[in-house]
Every structure is written in structure tokens, then in C-alpha cells.
Short mmCIF file of C-alpha atoms in Angstrom, two decimals:
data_model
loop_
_atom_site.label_atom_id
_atom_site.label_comp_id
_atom_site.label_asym_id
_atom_site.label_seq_id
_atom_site.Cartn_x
_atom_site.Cartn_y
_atom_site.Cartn_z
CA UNK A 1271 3.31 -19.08 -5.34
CA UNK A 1272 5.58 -17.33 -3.22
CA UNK A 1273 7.26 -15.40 -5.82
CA UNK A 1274 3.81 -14.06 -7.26
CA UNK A 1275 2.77 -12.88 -3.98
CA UNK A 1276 6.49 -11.39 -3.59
CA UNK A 1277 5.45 -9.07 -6.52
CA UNK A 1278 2.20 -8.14 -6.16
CA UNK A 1279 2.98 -6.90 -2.57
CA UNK A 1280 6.29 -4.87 -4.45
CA UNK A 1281 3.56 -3.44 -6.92
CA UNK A 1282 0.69 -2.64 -4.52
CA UNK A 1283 3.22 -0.88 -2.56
CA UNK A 1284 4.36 0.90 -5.93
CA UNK A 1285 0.64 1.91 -6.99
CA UNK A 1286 -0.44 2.98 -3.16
CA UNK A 1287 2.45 5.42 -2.97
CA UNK A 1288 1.05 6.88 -6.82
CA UNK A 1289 -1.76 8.85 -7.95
CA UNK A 1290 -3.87 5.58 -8.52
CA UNK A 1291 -3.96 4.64 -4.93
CA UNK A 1292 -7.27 5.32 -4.54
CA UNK A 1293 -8.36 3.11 -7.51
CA UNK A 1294 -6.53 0.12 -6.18
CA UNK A 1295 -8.17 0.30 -2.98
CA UNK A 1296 -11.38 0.52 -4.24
CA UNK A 1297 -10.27 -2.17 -6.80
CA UNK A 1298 -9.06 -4.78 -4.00
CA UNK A 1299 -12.06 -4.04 -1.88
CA UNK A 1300 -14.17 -5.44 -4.42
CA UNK A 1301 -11.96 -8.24 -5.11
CA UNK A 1302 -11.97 -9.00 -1.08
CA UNK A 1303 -15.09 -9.02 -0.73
CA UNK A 1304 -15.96 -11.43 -3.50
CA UNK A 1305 -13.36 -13.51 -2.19
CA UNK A 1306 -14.92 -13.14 1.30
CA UNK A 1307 -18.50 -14.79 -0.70
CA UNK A 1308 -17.20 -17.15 -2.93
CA UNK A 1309 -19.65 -19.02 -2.60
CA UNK A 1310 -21.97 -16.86 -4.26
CA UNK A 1311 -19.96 -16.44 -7.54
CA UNK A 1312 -18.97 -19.05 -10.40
CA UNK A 1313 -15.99 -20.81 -9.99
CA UNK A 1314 -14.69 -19.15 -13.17
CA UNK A 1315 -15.89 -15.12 -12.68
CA UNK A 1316 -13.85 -13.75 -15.84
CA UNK A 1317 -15.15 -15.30 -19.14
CA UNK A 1318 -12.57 -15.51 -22.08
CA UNK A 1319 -14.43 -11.80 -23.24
CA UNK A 1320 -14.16 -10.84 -20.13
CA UNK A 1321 -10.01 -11.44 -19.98
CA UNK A 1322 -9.91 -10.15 -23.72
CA UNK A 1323 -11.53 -6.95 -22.56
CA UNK A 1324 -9.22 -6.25 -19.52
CA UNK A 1325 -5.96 -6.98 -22.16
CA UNK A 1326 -7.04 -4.78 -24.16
CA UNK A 1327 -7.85 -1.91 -21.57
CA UNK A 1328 -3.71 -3.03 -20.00
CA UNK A 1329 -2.25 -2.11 -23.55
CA UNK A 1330 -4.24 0.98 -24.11
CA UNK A 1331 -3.24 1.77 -20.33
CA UNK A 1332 0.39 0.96 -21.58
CA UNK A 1333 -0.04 3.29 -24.47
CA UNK A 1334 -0.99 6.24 -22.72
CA UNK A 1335 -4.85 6.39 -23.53
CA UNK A 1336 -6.37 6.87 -20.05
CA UNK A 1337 -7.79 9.52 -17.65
CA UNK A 1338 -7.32 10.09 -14.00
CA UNK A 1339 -10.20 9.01 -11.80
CA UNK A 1340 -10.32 12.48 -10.71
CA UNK A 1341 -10.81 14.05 -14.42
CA UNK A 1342 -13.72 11.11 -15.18
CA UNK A 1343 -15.68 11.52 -11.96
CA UNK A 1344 -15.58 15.40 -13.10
CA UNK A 1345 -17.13 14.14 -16.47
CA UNK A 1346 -20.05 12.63 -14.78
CA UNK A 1347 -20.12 14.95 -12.15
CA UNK A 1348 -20.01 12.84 -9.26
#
């Protein structure tokens, strides 16, 4: 356990010093607080869709096919 939490710290540091550090703070704010009610969700939150969706979204991340959160807030003008 110690070695995952060894690399997620040395990639949240990565991503916080990028142009998605924004998104990851947003993104581990919602994770917190659902940790902070646990409670309220199911002891299993991602269904096997759900895990096959977010693969597929890493590899098209991988390949390239992505916009900034800047550029898709501008889209729907928020």
C-alpha cells in the first residue's frame, strides 16, 4: 500500500505543477468528499460500464484526443 500511495503523491505533484491542475483539484474534491459520506454511497460506486468507460476515455487521453478545460468551458460558455 505504501508504494501506491508513494506514486500517486509523485503524480499529483506532477499534474498540480501542469496545465490540468485545476481539473485534479476539482477531481479529488469530489472524490474527498464522497469519501468523507461513505456511508451514503454503495460499497462498489464504479460498475464494470462504469470502469470500461473511464479506460476508454485513459487511451483516447493517451492518444491525444482531448481538449483543455479551458477550450470546453468556452464551448458551453460557462
Amino acid at each position: 500500500m505504501e508504494d501506491l500511495t508513494d506514486d500517486l503523491i509523485i503524480k499529483i505533484k506532477a499534474i498540480s505543477q501542469g496545465p490540468n491542475a485545476e481539473l485534479l483539484r476539482k477531481l479529488v474534491e469530489v472524490l474527498y468528499e464522497q469519501a468523507e459520506r461513505r456511508e451514503e454511497y454503495d460499497e462498489e460506486p464504479f460498475s464494470a460500464e462504469d470502469l470500461a468507460a473511464i479506460q476508454e476515455g485513459e487511451e483516447a487521453f493517451q492518444r491525444g484526443e482531448f481538449i483543455s478545460l479551458e477550450d470546453y468551458e468556452k464551448e458551453r460558455g460557462l
